[in-house]
Coordinates of C-alpha atoms and ligand atoms in Angstrom, one line a residue:
X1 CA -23.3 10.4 -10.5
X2 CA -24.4 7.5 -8.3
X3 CA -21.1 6.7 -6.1
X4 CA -20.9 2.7 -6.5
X5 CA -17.3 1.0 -8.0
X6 CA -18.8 0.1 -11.1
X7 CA -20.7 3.7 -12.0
X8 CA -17.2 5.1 -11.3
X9 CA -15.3 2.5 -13.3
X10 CA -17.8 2.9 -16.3
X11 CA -16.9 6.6 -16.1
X12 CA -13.5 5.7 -16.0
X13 CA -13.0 2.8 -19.2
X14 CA -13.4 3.0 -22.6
X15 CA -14.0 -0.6 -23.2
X16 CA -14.7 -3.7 -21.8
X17 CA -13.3 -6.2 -24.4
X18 CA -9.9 -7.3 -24.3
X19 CA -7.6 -5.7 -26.9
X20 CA -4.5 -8.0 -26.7
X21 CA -4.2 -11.9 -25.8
X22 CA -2.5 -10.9 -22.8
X23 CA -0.3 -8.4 -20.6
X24 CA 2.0 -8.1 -17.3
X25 CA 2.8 -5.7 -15.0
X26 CA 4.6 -4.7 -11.9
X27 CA 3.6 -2.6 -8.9
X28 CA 5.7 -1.7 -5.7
X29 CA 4.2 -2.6 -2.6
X30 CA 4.2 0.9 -0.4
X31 CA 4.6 2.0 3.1
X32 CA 2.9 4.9 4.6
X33 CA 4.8 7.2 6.2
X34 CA 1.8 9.3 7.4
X35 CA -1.0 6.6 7.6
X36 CA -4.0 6.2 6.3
X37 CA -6.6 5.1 8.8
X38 CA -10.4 5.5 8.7
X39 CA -12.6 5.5 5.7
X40 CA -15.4 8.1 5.2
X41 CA -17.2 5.5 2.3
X42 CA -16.3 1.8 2.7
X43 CA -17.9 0.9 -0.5
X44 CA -15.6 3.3 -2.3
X45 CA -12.3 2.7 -0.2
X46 CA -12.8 7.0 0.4
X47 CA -10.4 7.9 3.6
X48 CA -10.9 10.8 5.8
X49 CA -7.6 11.5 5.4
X50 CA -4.4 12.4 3.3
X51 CA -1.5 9.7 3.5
X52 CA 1.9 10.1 2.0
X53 CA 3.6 6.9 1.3
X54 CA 6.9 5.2 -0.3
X55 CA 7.7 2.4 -2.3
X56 CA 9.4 -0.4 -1.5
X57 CA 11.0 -0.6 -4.9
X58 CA 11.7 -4.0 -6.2
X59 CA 9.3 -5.7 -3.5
X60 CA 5.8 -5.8 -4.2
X61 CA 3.9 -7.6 -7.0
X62 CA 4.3 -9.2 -10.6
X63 CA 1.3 -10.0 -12.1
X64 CA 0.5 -11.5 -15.8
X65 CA -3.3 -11.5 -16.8
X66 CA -4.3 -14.0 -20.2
X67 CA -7.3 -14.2 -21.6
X68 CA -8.8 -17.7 -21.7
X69 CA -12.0 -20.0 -21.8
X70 CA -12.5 -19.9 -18.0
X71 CA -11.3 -17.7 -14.9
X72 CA -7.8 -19.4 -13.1
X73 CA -5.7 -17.8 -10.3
X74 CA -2.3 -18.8 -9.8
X75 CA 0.0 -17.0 -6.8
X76 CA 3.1 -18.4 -5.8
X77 CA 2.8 -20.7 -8.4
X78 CA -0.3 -22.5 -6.3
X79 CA -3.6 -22.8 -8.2
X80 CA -5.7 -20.8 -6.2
X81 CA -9.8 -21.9 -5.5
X82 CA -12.6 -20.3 -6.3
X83 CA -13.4 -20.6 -2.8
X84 CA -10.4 -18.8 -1.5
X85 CA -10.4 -15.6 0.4
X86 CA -7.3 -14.1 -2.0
X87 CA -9.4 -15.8 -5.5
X88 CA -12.5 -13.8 -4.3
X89 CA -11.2 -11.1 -3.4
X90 CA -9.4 -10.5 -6.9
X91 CA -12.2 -11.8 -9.2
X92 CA -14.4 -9.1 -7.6
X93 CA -12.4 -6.4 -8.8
X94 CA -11.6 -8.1 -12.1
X95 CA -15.5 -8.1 -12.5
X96 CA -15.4 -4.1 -12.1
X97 CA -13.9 -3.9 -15.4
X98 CA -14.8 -7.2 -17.8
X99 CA -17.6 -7.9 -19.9
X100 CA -19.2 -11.0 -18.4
X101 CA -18.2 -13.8 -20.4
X102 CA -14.7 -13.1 -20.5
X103 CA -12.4 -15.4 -19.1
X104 CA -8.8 -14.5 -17.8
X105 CA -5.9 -16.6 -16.2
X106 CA -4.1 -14.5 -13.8
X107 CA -0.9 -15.1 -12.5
X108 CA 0.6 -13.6 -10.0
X109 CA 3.9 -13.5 -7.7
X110 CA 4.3 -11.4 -4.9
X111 CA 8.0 -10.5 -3.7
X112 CA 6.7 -10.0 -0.2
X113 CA 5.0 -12.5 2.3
X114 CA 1.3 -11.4 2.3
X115 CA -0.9 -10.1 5.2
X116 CA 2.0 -9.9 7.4
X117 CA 1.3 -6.5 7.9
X118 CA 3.5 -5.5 4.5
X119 CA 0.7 -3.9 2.5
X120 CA 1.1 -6.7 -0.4
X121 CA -2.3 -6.1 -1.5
X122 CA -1.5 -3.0 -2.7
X123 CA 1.1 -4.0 -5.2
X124 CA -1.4 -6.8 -6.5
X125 CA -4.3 -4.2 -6.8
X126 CA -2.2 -1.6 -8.8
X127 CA -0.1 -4.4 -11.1
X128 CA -3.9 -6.0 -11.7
X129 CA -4.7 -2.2 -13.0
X130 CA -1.7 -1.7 -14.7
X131 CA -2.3 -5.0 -16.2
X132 CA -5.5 -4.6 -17.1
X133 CA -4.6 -1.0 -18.3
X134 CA -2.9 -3.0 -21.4
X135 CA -5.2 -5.9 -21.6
X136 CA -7.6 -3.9 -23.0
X137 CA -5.7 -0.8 -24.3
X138 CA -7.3 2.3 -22.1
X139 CA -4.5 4.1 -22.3
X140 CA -5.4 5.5 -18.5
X141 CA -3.7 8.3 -17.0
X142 CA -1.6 7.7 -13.7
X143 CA -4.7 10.0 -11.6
X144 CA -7.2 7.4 -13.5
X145 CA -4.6 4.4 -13.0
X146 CA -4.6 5.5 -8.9
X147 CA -8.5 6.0 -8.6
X148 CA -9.3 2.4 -10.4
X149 CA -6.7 0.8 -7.6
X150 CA -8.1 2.7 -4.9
X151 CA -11.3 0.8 -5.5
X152 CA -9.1 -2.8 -5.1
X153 CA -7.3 -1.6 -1.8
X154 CA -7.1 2.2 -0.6
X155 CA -3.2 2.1 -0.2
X156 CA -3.1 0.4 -3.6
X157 CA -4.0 4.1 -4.9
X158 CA -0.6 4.8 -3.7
X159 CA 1.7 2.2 -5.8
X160 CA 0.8 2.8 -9.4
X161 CA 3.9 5.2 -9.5
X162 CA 7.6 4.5 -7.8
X163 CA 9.1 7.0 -4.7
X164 CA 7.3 9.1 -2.8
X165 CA 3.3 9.2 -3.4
X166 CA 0.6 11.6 -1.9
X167 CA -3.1 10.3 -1.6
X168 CA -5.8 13.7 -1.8
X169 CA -8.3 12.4 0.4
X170 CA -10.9 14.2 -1.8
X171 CA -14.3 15.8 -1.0
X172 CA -16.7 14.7 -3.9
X173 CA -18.9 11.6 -2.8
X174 CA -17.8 9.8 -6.2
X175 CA -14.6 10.0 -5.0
X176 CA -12.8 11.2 -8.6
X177 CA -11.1 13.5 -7.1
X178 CA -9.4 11.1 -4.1
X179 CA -6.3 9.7 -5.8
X180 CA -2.3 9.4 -5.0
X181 CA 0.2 12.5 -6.7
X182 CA 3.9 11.6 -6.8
X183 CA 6.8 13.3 -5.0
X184 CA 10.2 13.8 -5.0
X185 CA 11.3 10.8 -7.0
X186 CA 14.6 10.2 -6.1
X187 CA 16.4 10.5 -2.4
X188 CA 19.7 7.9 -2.7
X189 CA 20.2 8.2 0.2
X190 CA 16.8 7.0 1.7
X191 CA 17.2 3.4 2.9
X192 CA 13.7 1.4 4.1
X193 CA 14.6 -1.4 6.4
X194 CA 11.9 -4.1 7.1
X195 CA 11.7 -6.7 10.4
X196 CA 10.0 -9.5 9.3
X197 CA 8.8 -10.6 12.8
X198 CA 6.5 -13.1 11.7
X199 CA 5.0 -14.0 8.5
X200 CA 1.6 -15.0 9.5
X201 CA -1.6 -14.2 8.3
X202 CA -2.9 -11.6 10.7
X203 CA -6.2 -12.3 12.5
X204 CA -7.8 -8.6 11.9
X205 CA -6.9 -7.4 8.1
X206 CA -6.8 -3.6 7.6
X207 CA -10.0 -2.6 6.3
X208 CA -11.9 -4.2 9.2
X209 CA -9.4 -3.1 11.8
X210 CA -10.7 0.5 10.7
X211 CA -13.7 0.0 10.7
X212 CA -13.6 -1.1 14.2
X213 CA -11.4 1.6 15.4
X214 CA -13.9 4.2 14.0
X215 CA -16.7 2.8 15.7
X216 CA -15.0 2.0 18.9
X217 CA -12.4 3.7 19.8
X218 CA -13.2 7.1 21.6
X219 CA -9.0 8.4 20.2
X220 CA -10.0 7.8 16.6
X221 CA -11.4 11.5 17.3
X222 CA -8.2 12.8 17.9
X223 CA -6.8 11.3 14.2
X224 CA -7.5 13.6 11.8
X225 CA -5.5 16.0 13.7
X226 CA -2.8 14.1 14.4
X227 CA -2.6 13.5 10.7
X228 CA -3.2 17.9 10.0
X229 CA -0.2 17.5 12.1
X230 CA 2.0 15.5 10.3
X231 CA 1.1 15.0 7.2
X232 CA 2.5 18.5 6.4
X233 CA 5.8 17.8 8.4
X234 CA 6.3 14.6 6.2
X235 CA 6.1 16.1 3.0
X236 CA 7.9 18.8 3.7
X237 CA 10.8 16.2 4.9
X238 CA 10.3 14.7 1.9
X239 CA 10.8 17.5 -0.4
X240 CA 13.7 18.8 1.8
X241 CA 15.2 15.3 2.0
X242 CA 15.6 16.0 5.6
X243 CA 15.2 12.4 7.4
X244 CA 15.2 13.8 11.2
X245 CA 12.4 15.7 10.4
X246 CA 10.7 12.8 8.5
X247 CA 11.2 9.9 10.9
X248 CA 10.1 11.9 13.6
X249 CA 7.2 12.7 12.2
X250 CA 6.2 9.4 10.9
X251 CA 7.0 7.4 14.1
X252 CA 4.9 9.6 15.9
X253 CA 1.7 8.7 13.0
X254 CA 2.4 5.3 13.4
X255 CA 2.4 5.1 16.7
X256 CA -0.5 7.8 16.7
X257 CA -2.0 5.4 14.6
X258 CA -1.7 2.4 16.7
X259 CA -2.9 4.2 20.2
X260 CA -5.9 4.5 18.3
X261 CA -6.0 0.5 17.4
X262 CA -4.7 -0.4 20.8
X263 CA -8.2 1.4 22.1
X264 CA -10.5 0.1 19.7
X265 CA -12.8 -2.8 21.4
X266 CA -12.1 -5.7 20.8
X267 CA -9.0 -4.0 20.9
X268 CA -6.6 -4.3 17.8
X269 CA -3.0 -5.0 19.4
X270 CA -1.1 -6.0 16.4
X271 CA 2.2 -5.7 18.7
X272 CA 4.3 -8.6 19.6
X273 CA 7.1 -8.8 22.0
X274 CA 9.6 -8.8 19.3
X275 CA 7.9 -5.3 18.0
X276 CA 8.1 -3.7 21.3
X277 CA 11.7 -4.6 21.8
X278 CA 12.2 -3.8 18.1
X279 CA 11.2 -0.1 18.8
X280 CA 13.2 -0.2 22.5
X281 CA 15.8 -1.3 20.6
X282 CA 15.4 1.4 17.9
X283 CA 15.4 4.2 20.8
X284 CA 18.2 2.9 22.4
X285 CA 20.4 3.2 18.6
X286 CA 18.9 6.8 18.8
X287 CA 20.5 7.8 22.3
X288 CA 23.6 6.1 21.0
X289 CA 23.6 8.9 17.4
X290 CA 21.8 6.9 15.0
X291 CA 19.5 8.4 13.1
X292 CA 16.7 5.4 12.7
X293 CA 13.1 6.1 13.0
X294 CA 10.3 3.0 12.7
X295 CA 7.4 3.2 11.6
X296 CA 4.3 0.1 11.8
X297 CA 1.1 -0.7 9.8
X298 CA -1.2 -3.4 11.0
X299 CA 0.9 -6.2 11.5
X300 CA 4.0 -7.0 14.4
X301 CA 6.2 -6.4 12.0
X302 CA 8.4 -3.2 12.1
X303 CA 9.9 -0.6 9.3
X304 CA 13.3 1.2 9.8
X305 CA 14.0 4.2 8.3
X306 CA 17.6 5.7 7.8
X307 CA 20.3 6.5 5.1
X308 CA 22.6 4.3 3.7
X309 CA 25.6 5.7 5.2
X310 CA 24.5 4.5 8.1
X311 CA 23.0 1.2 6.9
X312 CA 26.0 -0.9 8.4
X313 CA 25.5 0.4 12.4
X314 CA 21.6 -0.5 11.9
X315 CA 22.4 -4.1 10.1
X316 CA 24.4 -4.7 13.0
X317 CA 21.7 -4.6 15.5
X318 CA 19.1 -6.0 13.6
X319 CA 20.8 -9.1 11.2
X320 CA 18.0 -10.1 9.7
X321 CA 16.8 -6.5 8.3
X322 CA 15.7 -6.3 4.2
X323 CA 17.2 -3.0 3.5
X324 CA 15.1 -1.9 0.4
X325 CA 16.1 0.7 -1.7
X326 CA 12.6 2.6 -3.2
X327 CA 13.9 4.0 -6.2
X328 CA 16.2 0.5 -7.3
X329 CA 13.8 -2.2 -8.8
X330 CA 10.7 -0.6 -9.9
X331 CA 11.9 1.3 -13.1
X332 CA 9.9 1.1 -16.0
X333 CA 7.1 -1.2 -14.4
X334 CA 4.7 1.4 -15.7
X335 CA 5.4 -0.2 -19.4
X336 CA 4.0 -3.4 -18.7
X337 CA 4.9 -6.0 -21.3
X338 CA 2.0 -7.1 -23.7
X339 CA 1.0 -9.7 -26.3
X340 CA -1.0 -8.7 -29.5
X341 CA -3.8 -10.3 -30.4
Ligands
PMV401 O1 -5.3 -0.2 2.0 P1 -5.5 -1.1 3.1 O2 -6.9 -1.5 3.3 O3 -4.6 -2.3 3.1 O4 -5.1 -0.3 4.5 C1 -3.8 0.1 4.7 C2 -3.7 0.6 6.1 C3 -2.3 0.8 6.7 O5 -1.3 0.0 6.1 C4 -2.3 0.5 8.2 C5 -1.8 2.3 6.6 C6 -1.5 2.8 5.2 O6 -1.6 4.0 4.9 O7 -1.0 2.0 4.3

């Protein structure tokens, strides 16, 4: 098969005609706890490596898609342009899947600031799917579901499913077989903490900061081992719900991750003060007994992990932490809500 996004989503759909006058959906936003970073085909969002991820539960992205006589986008309540980066961006994945002709107003709310380094895109790419999914009644499977959000954003692969998620990098050049598994879905005691340091757009998004790093940075050779390294420590945590095990492992990635950015030219410092005293600051609770770990994606802003019993020590160093729950918030967004015709 010729490996472009719409051969593969022509494989994928039945139909390209809207079944129902309209459907909604939620999606998790995600955090990788072993990253993903590096893609072996940038047309097909294919990485060159497994990632293991977790939801963020009820944060992430509610999105309602209607059919109608033109094409509208409305987030945060704010009509979007066509012009807009986030309008663009959206109605070129829409146009993977639609007949042309076929309008749709979509409207969308996202329960995290975006591009703040908090992976929001991936919640909108997997509710848009999900969406979508009912719009037109495929009746895709959650493998199909991960592959068809993979194409929006790769880590959007990861949130079409709650907890604990798995992306197979895959070998084939299609890419059919590079999608995200679940996990262990519940671990009560797993508590995600998230410093919003700033809020602002960054000035590098993901996928070009990759792209850099790969072609810049001499330490990007050293990632896929890094990541043969940990990935298999991190799931095993995961399975084993044993969080030493895990946050060790993931801070390591992440910071792994972000020695690689750091050398990349121009280099990629996504740091601020406030993350680096954030993670001193995180060390320092660990020399006290406290079991917190952080992790980072490309933003400043920095992701505790730690258990709940131990949620009131961390508050009170860091006041202004969202402690997220993964498994609380996200139930039942699979069966999105829809309008027959
Ligand atoms: O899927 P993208 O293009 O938003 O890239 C996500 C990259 C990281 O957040 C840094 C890591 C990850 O695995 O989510």
């Amino acid at each position: 098969m010729k490996a472009d996004s719409s051969t593969i989503v022509r494989h994928l759909i039945p139909n390209r005609t809207p079944v129902r006058e309209q459907a909604s959906a939620y999606a998790p936003a995600n955090i990788a706890l072993c990253k993903y970073w590096g893609k072996r085909n940038e047309a097909l969002k294919l990485p060159l490596t497994g990632s293991l991820s977790v939801s963020l539960g009820a944060l992430g992205t509610h999105m309602r898609i209607q059919v109608a006589d033109g094409d509208h986008f409305t987030l945060y309540g704010k009509r979007q342009t066509p012009d807009s980066p986030a309008y663009k961006r959206l109605f070129e994945f829409i146009d993977l899947f639609r007949e042309s002709g076929t309008g749709l107003d979509i409207e969308s709310h996202n329960t995290i600031p975006m591009g703040a380094g908090l992976a929001s895109s991936a919640g909108a790419f997997a509710a848009a799917v999900l969406a979508l999914n009912e719009l037109y009644a495929w009746d895709l499977d959650q493998k199909q579901l991960s592959i068809c959000a993979r194409l929006g954003s790769g880590s959007a692969c990861r949130s079409v499913a709650p907890g604990f998620m798995e992306w197979l990098p895959g070998e084939r050049e299609d890419g059919l077989d590079s999608y995200a598994v679940p996990l262990t879905l519940d671990w009560p005691e797993f508590r995600i903490g998230i410093l919003t340091l700033s809020k602002k757009e960054k000035a590098v998004s993901s996928g070009e900061g990759m792209t850099r790093t790969l072609r810049t940075s001499s330490l990007y050779a050293s990632w896929p081992d890094q990541v043969a390294r940990d990935l298999p420590r991190i799931r095993e945590a995961v399975q084993n719900r044993d969080l030493i095990q895990l946050g060790e492992a993931a801070e390591q990635n992440a910071l792994s991750m972000h020695a690689t950015m750091i050398s990349a030219w121009p280099p990629l410092l996504y740091w601020q003060p406030e993350s680096v005293q954030a993670l001193h600051q995180v060390h320092a609770l660990r020399s006290q007994g406290l079991s917190v770990y952080a992790t980072m994606d490309a933003g400043p802003n920095v992701k505790l992990l730690f258990h709940r019993d131990q949620q009131q020590d961390v508050t009170k160093h860091f006041p202004h932490l969202t402690v997220v729950d993964p498994f609380v918030g996200s139930a039942g967004f699979a069966n999105a809500e829809t309008d027959p015709v």
